[in-house]
PDB file of C-alpha atoms in Angstrom:
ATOM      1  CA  UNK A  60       0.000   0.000   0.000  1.00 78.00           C
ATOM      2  CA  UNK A  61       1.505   3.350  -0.733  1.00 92.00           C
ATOM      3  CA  UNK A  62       0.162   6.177   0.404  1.00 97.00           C
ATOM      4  CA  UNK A  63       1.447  10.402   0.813  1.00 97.00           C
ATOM      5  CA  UNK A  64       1.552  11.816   4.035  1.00 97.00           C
ATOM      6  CA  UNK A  65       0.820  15.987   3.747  1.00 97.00           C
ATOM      7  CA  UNK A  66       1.027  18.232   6.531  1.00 95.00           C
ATOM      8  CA  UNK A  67      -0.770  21.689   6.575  1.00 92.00           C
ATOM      9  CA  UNK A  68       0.733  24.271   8.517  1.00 90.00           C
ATOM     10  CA  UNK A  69      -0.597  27.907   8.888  1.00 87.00           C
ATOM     11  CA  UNK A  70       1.374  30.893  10.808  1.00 85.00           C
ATOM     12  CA  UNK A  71      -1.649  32.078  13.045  1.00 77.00           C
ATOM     13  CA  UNK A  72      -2.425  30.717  16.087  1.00 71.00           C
ATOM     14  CA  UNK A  73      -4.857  32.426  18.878  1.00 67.00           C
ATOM     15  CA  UNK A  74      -2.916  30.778  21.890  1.00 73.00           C
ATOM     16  CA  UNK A  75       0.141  30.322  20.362  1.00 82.00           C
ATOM     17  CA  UNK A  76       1.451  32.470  18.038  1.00 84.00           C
ATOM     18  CA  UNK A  77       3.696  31.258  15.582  1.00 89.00           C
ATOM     19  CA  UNK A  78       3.163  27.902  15.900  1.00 92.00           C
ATOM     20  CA  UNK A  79       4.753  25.807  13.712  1.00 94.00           C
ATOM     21  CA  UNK A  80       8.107  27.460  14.390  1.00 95.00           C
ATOM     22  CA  UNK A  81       8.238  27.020  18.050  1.00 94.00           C
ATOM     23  CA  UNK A  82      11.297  25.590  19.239  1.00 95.00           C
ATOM     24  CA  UNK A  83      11.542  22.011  20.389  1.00 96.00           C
ATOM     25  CA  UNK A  84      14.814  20.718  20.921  1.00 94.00           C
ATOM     26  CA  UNK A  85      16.239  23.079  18.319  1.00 94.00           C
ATOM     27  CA  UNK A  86      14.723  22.424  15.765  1.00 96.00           C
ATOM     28  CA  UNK A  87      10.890  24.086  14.699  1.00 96.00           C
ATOM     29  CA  UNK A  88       8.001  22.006  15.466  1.00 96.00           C
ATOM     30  CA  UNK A  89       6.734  21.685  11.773  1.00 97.00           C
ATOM     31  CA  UNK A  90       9.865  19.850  10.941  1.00 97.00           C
ATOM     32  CA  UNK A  91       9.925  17.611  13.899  1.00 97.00           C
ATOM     33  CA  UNK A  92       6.312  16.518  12.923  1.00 97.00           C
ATOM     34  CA  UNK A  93       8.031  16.002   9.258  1.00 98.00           C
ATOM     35  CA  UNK A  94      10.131  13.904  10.780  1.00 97.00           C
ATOM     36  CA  UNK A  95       8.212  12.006  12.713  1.00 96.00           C
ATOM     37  CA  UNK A  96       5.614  11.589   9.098  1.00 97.00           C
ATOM     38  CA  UNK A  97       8.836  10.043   8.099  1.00 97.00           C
ATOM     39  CA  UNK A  98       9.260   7.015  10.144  1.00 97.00           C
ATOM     40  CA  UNK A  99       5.632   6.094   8.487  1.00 97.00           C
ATOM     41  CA  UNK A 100       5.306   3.819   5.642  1.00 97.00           C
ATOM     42  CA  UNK A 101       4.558   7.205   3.425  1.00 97.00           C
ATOM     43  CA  UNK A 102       6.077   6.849   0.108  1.00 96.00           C
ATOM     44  CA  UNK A 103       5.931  10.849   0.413  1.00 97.00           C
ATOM     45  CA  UNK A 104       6.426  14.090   3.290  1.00 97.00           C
ATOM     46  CA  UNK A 105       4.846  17.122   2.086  1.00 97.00           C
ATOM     47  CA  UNK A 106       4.659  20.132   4.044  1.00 97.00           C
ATOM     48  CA  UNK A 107       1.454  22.645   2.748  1.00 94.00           C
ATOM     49  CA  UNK A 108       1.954  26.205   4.427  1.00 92.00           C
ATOM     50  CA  UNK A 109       0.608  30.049   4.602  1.00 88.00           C
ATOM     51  CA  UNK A 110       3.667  31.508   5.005  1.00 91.00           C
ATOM     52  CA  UNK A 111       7.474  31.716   3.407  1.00 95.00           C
ATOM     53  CA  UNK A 112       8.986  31.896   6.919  1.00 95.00           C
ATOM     54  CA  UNK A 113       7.461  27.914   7.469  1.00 95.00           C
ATOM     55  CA  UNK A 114       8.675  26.868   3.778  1.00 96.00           C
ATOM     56  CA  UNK A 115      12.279  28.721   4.661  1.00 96.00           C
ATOM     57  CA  UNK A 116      12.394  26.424   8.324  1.00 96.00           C
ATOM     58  CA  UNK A 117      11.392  23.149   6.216  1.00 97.00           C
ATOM     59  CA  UNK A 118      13.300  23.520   3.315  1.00 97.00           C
ATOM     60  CA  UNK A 119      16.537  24.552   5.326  1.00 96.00           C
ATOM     61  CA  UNK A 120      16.147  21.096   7.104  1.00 96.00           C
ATOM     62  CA  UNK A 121      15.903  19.121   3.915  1.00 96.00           C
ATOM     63  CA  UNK A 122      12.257  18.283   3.235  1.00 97.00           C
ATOM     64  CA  UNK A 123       9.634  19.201   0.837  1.00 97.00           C
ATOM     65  CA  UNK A 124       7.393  21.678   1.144  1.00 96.00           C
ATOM     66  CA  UNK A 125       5.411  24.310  -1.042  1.00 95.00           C
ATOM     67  CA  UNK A 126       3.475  27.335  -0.414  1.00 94.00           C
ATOM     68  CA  UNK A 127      -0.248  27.513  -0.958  1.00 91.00           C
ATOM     69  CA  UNK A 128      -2.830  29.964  -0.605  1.00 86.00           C
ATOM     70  CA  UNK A 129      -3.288  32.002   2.658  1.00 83.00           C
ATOM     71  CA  UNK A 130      -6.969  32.319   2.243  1.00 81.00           C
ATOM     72  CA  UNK A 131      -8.012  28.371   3.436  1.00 79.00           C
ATOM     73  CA  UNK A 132     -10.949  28.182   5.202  1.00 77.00           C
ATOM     74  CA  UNK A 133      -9.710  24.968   6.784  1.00 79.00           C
ATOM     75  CA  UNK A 134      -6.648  22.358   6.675  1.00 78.00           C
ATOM     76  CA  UNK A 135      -8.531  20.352   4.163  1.00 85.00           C
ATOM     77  CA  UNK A 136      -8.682  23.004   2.051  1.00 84.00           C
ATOM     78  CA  UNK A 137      -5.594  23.316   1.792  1.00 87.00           C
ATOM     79  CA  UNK A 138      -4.499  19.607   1.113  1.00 90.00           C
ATOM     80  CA  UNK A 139      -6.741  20.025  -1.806  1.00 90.00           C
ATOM     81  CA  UNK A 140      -4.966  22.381  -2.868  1.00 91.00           C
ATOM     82  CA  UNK A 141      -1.849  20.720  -2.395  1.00 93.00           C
ATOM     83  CA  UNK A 142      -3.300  17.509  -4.180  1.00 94.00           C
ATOM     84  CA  UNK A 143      -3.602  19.066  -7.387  1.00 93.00           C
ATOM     85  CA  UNK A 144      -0.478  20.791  -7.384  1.00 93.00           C
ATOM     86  CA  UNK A 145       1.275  17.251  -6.711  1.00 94.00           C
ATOM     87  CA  UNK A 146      -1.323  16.225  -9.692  1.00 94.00           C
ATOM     88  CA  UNK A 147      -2.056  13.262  -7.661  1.00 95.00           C
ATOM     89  CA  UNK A 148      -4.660  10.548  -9.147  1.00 95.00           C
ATOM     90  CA  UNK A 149      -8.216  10.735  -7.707  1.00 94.00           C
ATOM     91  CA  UNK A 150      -7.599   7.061  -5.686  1.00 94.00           C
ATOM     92  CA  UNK A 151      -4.125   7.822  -4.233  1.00 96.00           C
ATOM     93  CA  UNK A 152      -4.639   7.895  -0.367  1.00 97.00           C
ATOM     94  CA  UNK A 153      -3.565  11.436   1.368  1.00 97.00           C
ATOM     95  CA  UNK A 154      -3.027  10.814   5.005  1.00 97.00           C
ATOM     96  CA  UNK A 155      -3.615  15.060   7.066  1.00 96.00           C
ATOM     97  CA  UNK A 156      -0.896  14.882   9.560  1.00 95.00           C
ATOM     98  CA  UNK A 157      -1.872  17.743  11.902  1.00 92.00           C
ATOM     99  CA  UNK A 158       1.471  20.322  12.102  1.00 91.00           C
ATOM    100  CA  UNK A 159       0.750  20.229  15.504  1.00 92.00           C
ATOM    101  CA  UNK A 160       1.569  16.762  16.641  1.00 94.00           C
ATOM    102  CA  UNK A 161       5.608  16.631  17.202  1.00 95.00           C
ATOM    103  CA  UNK A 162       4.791  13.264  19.312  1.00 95.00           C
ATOM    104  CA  UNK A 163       2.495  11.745  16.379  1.00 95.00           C
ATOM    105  CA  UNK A 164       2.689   8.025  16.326  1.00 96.00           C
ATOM    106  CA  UNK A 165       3.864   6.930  12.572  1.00 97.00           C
ATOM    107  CA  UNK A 166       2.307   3.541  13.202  1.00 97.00           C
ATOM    108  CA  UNK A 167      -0.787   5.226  13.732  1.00 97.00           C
ATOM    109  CA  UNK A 168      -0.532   7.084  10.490  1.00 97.00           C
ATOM    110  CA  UNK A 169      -0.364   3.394   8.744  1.00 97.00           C
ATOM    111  CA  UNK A 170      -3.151   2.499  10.384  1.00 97.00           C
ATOM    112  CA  UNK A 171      -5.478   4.958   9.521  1.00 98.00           C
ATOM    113  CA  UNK A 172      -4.075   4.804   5.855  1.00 98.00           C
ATOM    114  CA  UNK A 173      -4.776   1.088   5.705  1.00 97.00           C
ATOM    115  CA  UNK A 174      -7.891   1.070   7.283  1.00 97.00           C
ATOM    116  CA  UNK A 175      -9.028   3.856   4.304  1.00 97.00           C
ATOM    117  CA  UNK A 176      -7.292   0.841   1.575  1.00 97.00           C
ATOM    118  CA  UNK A 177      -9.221  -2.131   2.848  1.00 95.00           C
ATOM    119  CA  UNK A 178     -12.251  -0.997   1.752  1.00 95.00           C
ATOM    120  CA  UNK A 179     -12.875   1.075  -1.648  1.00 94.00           C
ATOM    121  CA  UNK A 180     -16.653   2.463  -0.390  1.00 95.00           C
ATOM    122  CA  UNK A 181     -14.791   4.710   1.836  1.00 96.00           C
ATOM    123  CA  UNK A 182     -13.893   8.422   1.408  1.00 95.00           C
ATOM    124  CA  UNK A 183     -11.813   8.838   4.104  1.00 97.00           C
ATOM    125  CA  UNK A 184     -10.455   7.234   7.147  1.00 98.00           C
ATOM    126  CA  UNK A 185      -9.991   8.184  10.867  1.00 98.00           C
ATOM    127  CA  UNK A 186      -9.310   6.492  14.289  1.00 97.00           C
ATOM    128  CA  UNK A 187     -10.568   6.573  17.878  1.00 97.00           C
ATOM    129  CA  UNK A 188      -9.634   5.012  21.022  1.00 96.00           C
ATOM    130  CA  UNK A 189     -12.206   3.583  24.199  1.00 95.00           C
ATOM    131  CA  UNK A 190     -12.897   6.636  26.711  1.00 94.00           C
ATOM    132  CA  UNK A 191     -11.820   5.264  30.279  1.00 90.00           C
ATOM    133  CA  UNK A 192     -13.136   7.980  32.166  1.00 90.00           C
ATOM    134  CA  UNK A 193     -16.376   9.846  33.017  1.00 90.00           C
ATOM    135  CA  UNK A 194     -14.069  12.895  33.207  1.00 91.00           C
ATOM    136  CA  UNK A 195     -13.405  12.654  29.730  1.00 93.00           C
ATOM    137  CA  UNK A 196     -16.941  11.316  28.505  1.00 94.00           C
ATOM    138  CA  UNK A 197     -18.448  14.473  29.700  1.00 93.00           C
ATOM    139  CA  UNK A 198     -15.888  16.636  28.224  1.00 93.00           C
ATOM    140  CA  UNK A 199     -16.840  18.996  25.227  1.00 94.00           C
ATOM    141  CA  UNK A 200     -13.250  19.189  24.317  1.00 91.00           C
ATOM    142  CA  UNK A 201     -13.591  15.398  24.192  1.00 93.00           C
ATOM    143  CA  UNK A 202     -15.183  14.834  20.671  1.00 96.00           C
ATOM    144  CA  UNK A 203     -16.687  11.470  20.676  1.00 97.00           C
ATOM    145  CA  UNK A 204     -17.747   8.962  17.631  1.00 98.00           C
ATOM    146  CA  UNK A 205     -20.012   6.620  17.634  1.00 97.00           C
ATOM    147  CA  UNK A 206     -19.675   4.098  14.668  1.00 97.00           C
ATOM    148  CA  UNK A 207     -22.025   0.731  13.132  1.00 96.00           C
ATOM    149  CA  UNK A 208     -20.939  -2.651  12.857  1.00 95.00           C
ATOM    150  CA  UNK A 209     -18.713  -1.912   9.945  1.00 95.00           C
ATOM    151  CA  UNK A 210     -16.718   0.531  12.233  1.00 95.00           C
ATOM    152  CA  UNK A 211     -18.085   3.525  10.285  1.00 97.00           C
ATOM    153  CA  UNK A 212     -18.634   6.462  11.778  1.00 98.00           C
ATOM    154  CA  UNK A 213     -22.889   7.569  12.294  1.00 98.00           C
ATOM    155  CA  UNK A 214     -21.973  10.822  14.364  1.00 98.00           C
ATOM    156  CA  UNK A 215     -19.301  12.833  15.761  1.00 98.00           C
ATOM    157  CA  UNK A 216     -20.624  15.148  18.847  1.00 98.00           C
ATOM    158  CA  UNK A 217     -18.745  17.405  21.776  1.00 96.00           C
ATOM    159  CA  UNK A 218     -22.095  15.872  23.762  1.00 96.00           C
ATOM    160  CA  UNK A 219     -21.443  12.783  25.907  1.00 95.00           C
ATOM    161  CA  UNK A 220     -22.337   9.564  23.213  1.00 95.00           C
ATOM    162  CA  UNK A 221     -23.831   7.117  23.210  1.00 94.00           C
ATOM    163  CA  UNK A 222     -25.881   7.911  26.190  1.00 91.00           C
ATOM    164  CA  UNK A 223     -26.893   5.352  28.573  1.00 86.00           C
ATOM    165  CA  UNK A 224     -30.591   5.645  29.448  1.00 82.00           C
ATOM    166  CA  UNK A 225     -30.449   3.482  32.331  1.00 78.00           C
ATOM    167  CA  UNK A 226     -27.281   3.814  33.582  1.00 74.00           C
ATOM    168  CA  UNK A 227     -27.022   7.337  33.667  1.00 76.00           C
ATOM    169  CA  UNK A 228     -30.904   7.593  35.050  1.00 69.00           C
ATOM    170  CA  UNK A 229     -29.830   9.430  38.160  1.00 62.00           C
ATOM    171  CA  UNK A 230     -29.767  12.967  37.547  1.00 55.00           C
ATOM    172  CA  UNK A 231     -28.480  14.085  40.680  1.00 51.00           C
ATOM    173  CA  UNK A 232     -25.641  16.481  40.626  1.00 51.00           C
ATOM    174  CA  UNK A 233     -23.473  14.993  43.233  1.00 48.00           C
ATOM    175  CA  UNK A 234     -23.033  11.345  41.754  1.00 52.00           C
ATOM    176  CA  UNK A 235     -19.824  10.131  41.028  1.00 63.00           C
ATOM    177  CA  UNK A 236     -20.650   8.897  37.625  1.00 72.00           C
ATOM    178  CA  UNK A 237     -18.744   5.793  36.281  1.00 78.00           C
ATOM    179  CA  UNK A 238     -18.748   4.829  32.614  1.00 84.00           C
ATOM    180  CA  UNK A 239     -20.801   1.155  32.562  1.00 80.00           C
ATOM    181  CA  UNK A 240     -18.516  -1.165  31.088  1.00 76.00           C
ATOM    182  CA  UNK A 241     -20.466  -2.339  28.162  1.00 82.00           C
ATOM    183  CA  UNK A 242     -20.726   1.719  27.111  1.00 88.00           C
ATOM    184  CA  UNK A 243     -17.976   1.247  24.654  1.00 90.00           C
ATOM    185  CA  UNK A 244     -17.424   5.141  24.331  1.00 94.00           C
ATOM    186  CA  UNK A 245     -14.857   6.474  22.000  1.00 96.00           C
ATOM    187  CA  UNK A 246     -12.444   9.317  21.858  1.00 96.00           C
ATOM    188  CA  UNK A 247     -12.132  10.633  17.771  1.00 97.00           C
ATOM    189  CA  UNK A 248      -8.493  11.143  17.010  1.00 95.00           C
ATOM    190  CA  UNK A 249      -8.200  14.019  14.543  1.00 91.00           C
ATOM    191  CA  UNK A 250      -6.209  11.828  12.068  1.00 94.00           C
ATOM    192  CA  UNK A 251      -7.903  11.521   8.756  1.00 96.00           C
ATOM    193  CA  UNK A 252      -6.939  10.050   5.424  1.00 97.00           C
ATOM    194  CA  UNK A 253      -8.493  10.910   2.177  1.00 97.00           C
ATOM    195  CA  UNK A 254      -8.596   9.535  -1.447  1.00 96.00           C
ATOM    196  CA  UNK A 255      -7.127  12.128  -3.490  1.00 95.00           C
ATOM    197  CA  UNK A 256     -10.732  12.730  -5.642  1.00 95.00           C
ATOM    198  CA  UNK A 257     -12.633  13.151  -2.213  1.00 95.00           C
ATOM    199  CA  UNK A 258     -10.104  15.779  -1.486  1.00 93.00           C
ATOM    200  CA  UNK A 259     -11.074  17.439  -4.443  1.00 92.00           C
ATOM    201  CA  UNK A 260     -14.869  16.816  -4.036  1.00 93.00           C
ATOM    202  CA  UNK A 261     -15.272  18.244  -0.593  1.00 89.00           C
ATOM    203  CA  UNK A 262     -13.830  21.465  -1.376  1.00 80.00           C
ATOM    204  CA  UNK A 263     -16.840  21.719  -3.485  1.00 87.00           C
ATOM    205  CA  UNK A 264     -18.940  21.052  -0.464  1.00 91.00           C
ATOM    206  CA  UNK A 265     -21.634  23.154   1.428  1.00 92.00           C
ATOM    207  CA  UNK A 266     -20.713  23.438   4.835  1.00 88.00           C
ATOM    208  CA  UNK A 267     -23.700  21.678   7.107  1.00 91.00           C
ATOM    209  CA  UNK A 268     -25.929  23.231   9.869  1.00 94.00           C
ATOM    210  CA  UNK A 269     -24.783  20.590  12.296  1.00 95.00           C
ATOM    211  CA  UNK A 270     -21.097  21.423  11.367  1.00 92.00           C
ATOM    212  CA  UNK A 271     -21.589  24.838  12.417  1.00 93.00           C
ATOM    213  CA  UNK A 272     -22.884  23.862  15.487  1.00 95.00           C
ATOM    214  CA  UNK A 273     -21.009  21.226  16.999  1.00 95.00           C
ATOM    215  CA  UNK A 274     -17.824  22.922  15.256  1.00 93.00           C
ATOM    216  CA  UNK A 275     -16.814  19.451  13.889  1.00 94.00           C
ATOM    217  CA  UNK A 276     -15.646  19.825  10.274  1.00 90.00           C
ATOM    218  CA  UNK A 277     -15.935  16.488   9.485  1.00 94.00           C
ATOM    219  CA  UNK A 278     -19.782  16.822   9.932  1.00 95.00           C
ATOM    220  CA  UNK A 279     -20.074  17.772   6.176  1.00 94.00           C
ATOM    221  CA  UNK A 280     -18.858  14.521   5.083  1.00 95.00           C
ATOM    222  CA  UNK A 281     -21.316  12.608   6.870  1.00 97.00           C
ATOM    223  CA  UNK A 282     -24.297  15.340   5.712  1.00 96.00           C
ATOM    224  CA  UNK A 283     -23.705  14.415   2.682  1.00 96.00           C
ATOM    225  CA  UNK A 284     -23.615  11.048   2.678  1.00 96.00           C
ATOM    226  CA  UNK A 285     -19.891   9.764   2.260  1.00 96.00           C
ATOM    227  CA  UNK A 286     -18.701   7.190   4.590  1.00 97.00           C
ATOM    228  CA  UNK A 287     -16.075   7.556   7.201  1.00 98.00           C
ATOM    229  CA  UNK A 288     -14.208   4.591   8.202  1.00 98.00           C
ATOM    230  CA  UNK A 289     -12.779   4.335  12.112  1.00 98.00           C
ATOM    231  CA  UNK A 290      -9.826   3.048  12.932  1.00 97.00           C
ATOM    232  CA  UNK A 291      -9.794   1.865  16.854  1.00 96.00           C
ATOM    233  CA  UNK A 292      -6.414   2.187  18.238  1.00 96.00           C
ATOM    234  CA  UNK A 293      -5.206   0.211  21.425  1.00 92.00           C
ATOM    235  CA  UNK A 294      -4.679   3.628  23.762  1.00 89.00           C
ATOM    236  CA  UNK A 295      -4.941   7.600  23.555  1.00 89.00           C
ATOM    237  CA  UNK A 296      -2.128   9.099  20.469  1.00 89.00           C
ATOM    238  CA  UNK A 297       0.142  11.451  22.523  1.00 88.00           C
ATOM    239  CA  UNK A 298      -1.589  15.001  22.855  1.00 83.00           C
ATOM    240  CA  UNK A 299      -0.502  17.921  20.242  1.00 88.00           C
ATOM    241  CA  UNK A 300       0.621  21.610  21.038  1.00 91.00           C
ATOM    242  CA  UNK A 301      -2.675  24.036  21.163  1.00 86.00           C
ATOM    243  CA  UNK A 302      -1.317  26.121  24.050  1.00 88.00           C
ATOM    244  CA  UNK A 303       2.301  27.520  25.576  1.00 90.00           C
ATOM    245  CA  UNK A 304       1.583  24.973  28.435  1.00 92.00           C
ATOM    246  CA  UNK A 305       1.555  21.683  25.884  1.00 92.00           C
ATOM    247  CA  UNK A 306       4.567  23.272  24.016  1.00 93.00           C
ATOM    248  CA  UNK A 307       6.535  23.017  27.298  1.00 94.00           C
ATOM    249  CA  UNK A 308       4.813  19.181  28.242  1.00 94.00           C
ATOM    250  CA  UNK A 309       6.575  18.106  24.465  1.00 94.00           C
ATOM    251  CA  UNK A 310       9.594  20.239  25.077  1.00 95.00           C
ATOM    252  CA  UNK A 311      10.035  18.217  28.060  1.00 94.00           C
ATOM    253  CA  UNK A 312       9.482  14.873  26.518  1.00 92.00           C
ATOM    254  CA  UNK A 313      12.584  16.178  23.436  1.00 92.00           C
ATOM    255  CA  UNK A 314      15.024  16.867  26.712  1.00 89.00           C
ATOM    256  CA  UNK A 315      14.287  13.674  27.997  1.00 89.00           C
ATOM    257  CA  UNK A 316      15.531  11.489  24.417  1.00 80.00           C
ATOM    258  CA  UNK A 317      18.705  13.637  24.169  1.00 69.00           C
TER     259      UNK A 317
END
């Protein structure tokens, strides 16, 4: 199976600004995500960025990259764009590698590739773990899945799903709720794979009430009917760099391999 990994990465960040520059272990996070896309099974690294100072950091280091529009609405958007620059065929498989995950696990990136290759109804491919706490279940940061027999996704939701009727029948504030067993909850893992022509077909897309609401992008897929396969890894992927306080958390983990 061969399959190209592309990572969009985009100057502006709210809480941390400059992102994909930041400094871990001397070298800037974008490129230690690169090289982390590298130790995959990808038969190709692509960087997809806003801004020359990102394509100067990735370039300088050795790896591709090339410089795309700054107007994206989204990350997808961009790997569109990227697609038919590469003038990739519509059934190559595009694995998003977030430029925010320095700690990404490349075995996880062949897994969510191969899951997409094992069956041709797909469009695209994700992966989840099992939510072991109520903590987490309850969560709106948390976005959970919930997926049919054929491990394809029916919803995504911030909400706690699927919601036990009985088991959660106590409404009293004060419980200390524990997750029954059989619950089965998952955790979505904001990896997704694509087949090249989806890429190009969901740029093309109208965005969906329910995406707007929930603030899920890959609500638009489902509204409009395309299947997303799920992926359920063994345990939680190793958290990515939203705020100064994670930056420090994977700084820490860098110091620690040296």
């Amino acid at each position: 199976m061969s399959f190209v990994a592309i990572i969009p990465a985009r100057m502006q960040s709210t809480r941390l600004p400059n992102k994909p520059l930041a400094d871990i272990a001397g070298k800037p996070m974008v490129v230690r995500v690169v090289e982390q896309a590298l130790q995959s099974d990808a038969n190709m690294v692509v960087v997809a960025c806003d801004d020359m100072a990102i394509q100067d950091a990735v370039t300088v280091a050795g790896y591709a990259c090339m410089l795309t529009r700054n107007d994206h609405p989204s990350g997808t958007d961009r790997l569109a764009e990227a697609v038919d620059r590469l003038e990739l065929p519509d059934d190559a498989i595009v694995v998003n590698v977030q430029g925010d995950e320095p700690l990404i696990d490349p075995e996880l990136i062949n897994s969510v590739a191969a899951h997409l290759a094992s069956d041709a109804s797909l469009a695209m491919a994700t992966a989840s773990h099992k939510i072991e706490t109520a903590e987490d279940f309850f969560n709106p940061n948390v976005v959970k899945v919930v997926c049919n027999a054929a491990s394809q996704a029916l919803y995504f939701s911030r909400a706690p799903i699927p919601w036990d009727r009985d088991g959660f029948a106590d409404d009293n504030e004060d419980v200390d709720w524990v997750l029954p067993a059989e619950l089965n909850a998952q955790r979505h893992i904001g990896l997704y794979a694509y087949r090249a022509g989806f890429l190009r077909a969901y740029s093309k897309l109208s965005a969906s009430r329910l995406e707007d609401i929930e603030k899920l992008e890959q609500l638009r897929v489902l509204w409009h009917g395309y299947k997303i396969g799920v992926y359920l890894a063994a345990q939680a992927p190793a958290a990515g760099v939203d705020t100064p306080e994670d930056l420090e958390r994977v700084r820490a983990v860098f110091a620690a391999k040296l």
